[in-house]
Amino acid sequence: MEHIFREHSKRRTFSLNGEWKFCIDKDGVGKDGKWYESFPEDFNYINVPSCWNLELGYYGYVGKAWYQKEFETSDTYLQLSFGSVTGQADVYLDGKYLGSHYGTWLEFSFGTYVSAGVHSVVVCVDNTPNSLNTIPLRIVDWYNYGGITRSVEITEFDKPFIKGDKVRYTLNENLDKASITVELSLANPFGIEYTTDIEIWCDDKLLKTEKASFKEDAEIIIGGIELDNIKLWDIGKGNLYNFRIATHDDDVYEKIGFRKIEAKNNQIFLNGKSIYIKGVNRHEAHPEWGFAVPLNVNRRDFQIIKDLGCNTVRGSHYPNTHGFLDYLDRDGMLFWSEVPMWGSGTHESLTDPLTFERLKKMHEEMIDQYYNHPCIVIWGLHNEISTNTEDGYELTKKIRAFVESKDKTRLINFTTNRFLKDICLELTDVVCINAYLGWYGDAIEDWKAWFANVHNVLESKNCADKPVIMSEFGCPALHEYSSLNGEKWSTDYQTRMLTEVINDSIATEGVCGTLVWQFCNSPSDMDLAKARGFNNKGILDEYRHPKLAYYAIREIYKSIE
Ligand code: ADA
């Protein structure tokens, strides 16, 4: 959903975006009161997608809220798909429970038969976090918006259809030939034997046809597809191949790029060439729209990041919309995609079975839904958890093994903010360090000594051959606050600190890149009491106006090959 290109040509899909009925459920009485059967009369209207916190009267609201909308269909098998609902979503259709999903920023669908006529969908959204096993936990450094934050659509099917697809490939040594395997997940809720040709097209050329017959849901693997004279996807070269995978009654379009990413000998290699990561961390959030960032804003963000001379974006701290990633695919920019496991976490939280169950499910969904984007070269396991403890080690080991079992073609990393004490570095392909010298303690002058020590620390942990990315560093600056003495909070201080770290990184062997914290100011959790309610470490403000550091970083980034 939400790509910038056509995704299907045979489907009867209708958008359910627009106005829905909305009612908050402060006391949690909606389920017992059967609001899914009869919606409360004192409802308001809300637009979907959106975040309720940006509607009058609901600013600080965290908890349950109910949504309802009517729509008309024919006599059909109906699939109801959601781009993202914050926290827990319980979905009902015509008064009956249809299913639940946990996890913001990931898509989900439910299917059922309906007869022709008007139907009512009701969704109970619960964005309540806790300090034990929600992902994210109660305290994070972003605003905990609530709502149906990405698109909703329905599709009518009367024949088996494609549920998911992955175009996997390996490249030969010369990187000019791809051996492709298409993995297809097919849904057959109709219980009838279905026989179809499956066709794999690439740029209007039929690569392969295979017959399939199945009576139930089926996983089909079609291999033995060879493509010669490949034009590699690379930084600045978004060479994309237009794939179309079709059954007799359904199809799906994919934009595939062929490239190879590796981490070895203290370096990161893309298509066999050593690269330097020039990037930013970016929240997909905006003060006016929360997480429901309109495509046009995402497009503008991409253009600004490109203008900055970046070749990489880290989607901190959760999967970004497909539309945003499509721009990166198209123009050849790298992306790091992660799930929102953020912050150290207690022993109870890291070892709670539900924590791991949710973490695993989020990784599974992220990989299944985002696999085909060539821009994604890194799966991020988690951010700044207690990787100096046995609990952190066990969890990281298990989740790494799981992610690797799903995808061996990308780098698997996590970020550490406890580099010196970290005991998990053997579990990351690239050592990704978050450090804030010059802001949370120490001084800008301390960075040089810090960088001089990086290699020794890696050696002491038997990780001497691993490349390093400075995955976060930064300090806040208030827009328009420039000072002659360059004190903290000024744009001068921010510029001095960021350029120091970038220049030191370039000068330090084994450090292969920098991801500035952060692209633009982002709305933060009120309990963190950040100035203005924002994380102000953006090199642009929250409305995307550049600060002084933007220009200084652009000069450096553009000067590096
Ligand atoms: C951490 C965290 C970021 C942000 C940053 C900061 O490194 O990963 O999300 O909170 O600190 O600004 O302090």
CSV table of N, CA and C and ligand atoms in Angstrom, one decimal, residues 140-142 281 283 314 316-317 338 342-343 383-384 415 417 434-436 439-440 472-476 517-518 524 528 530 535-537, ligand 1:
chain,number,residue,atom,x,y,z
A,140,VAL,N,9.6,7.1,25.4
A,140,VAL,CA,10.5,7.1,24.2
A,140,VAL,C,10.6,8.6,23.8
A,141,ASP,N,11.6,8.9,23.0
A,141,ASP,CA,11.8,10.3,22.6
A,141,ASP,C,11.1,10.6,21.4
A,142,TRP,N,9.8,10.3,21.3
A,142,TRP,CA,8.9,10.9,20.3
A,142,TRP,C,7.5,10.9,20.8
A,281,ASN,N,19.5,10.7,10.4
A,281,ASN,CA,18.4,10.0,11.0
A,281,ASN,C,17.1,10.8,10.8
A,283,HIS,N,12.9,11.0,11.6
A,283,HIS,CA,11.6,10.6,12.1
A,283,HIS,C,10.6,10.9,11.0
A,314,ARG,N,18.6,6.8,7.8
A,314,ARG,CA,18.2,5.8,8.8
A,314,ARG,C,16.7,6.2,9.2
A,316,SER,N,14.8,6.2,11.7
A,316,SER,CA,14.7,6.1,13.1
A,316,SER,C,13.3,6.5,13.6
A,317,HIS,N,12.6,5.7,14.2
A,317,HIS,CA,13.0,4.4,14.7
A,317,HIS,C,12.0,3.3,14.3
A,338,GLU,N,14.2,-0.1,10.7
A,338,GLU,CA,14.2,-0.8,12.0
A,338,GLU,C,12.9,-0.8,12.6
A,342,TRP,N,13.2,0.7,21.6
A,342,TRP,CA,14.0,1.9,21.8
A,342,TRP,C,14.3,1.9,23.3
A,343,GLY,N,15.5,2.1,23.7
A,343,GLY,CA,15.8,2.4,25.1
A,343,GLY,C,16.1,1.1,25.9
A,383,ASN,N,17.4,-0.3,19.2
A,383,ASN,CA,18.1,0.9,19.4
A,383,ASN,C,18.4,1.1,20.9
A,384,GLU,N,19.7,1.2,21.2
A,384,GLU,CA,20.1,1.6,22.6
A,384,GLU,C,19.5,0.7,23.7
A,415,THR,N,22.0,-0.3,17.3
A,415,THR,CA,22.9,0.8,17.7
A,415,THR,C,23.2,0.6,19.2
A,417,ASN,N,24.6,2.6,22.7
A,417,ASN,CA,25.0,3.9,23.4
A,417,ASN,C,25.9,3.6,24.6
A,434,ASN,N,26.0,5.3,19.0
A,434,ASN,CA,25.3,6.5,19.3
A,434,ASN,C,26.1,7.2,20.4
A,435,ALA,N,26.6,8.4,20.2
A,435,ALA,CA,27.4,9.0,21.3
A,435,ALA,C,27.1,10.5,21.2
A,436,TYR,N,27.1,11.1,22.4
A,436,TYR,CA,26.6,12.5,22.5
A,436,TYR,C,27.6,13.4,23.3
A,439,TRP,N,27.3,17.1,24.5
A,439,TRP,CA,25.9,17.5,24.8
A,439,TRP,C,25.6,16.8,26.2
A,440,TYR,N,25.5,15.5,26.2
A,440,TYR,CA,25.2,14.8,27.5
A,440,TYR,C,26.6,14.6,28.1
A,472,GLU,N,24.5,7.9,15.6
A,472,GLU,CA,23.8,9.1,16.2
A,472,GLU,C,24.9,9.9,16.9
A,473,PHE,N,24.8,11.2,16.7
A,473,PHE,CA,25.5,12.2,17.4
A,473,PHE,C,24.8,13.5,17.1
A,474,GLY,N,24.8,14.4,18.1
A,474,GLY,CA,24.1,15.7,17.8
A,474,GLY,C,23.9,16.5,19.0
A,475,CYS,N,23.3,17.7,18.9
A,475,CYS,CA,22.9,18.5,20.0
A,475,CYS,C,21.8,19.5,19.5
A,476,PRO,N,21.0,19.9,20.4
A,476,PRO,CA,19.9,20.8,20.0
A,476,PRO,C,20.4,22.2,19.6
A,517,TRP,N,22.3,12.9,14.0
A,517,TRP,CA,21.0,13.0,14.8
A,517,TRP,C,20.7,14.5,14.9
A,518,GLN,N,19.7,15.0,14.2
A,518,GLN,CA,18.8,14.3,13.3
A,518,GLN,C,18.4,15.2,12.2
A,524,SER,N,8.3,15.4,20.7
A,524,SER,CA,8.8,14.5,21.7
A,524,SER,C,7.8,14.2,22.8
A,528,LEU,N,9.3,13.9,28.9
A,528,LEU,CA,10.8,14.1,28.8
A,528,LEU,C,11.1,15.6,29.0
A,530,LYS,N,11.3,18.1,27.1
A,530,LYS,CA,12.2,18.8,26.2
A,530,LYS,C,11.8,20.2,25.9
A,535,ASN,N,12.3,17.3,20.3
A,535,ASN,CA,13.7,17.0,20.2
A,535,ASN,C,14.3,18.0,19.2
A,536,ASN,N,15.1,18.9,19.7
A,536,ASN,CA,15.5,20.1,18.9
A,536,ASN,C,16.8,19.9,18.2
A,537,LYS,N,17.2,18.6,18.1
A,537,LYS,CA,18.6,18.3,17.5
A,537,LYS,C,18.5,18.3,16.0
B,1,ADA,C1,19.1,8.6,21.6
B,1,ADA,C2,17.9,8.1,20.8
B,1,ADA,C3,17.3,9.1,19.9
B,1,ADA,C4,17.2,10.5,20.6
B,1,ADA,C5,18.6,10.9,21.1
B,1,ADA,C6,18.6,12.2,21.8
B,1,ADA,O1,20.3,8.3,21.0
B,1,ADA,O2,18.2,6.9,20.0
B,1,ADA,O3,16.0,8.7,19.6
B,1,ADA,O4,16.4,10.4,21.7
B,1,ADA,O5,19.1,9.9,22.0
B,1,ADA,O6,18.3,13.2,21.3
B,1,ADA,O7,19.0,12.2,23.0
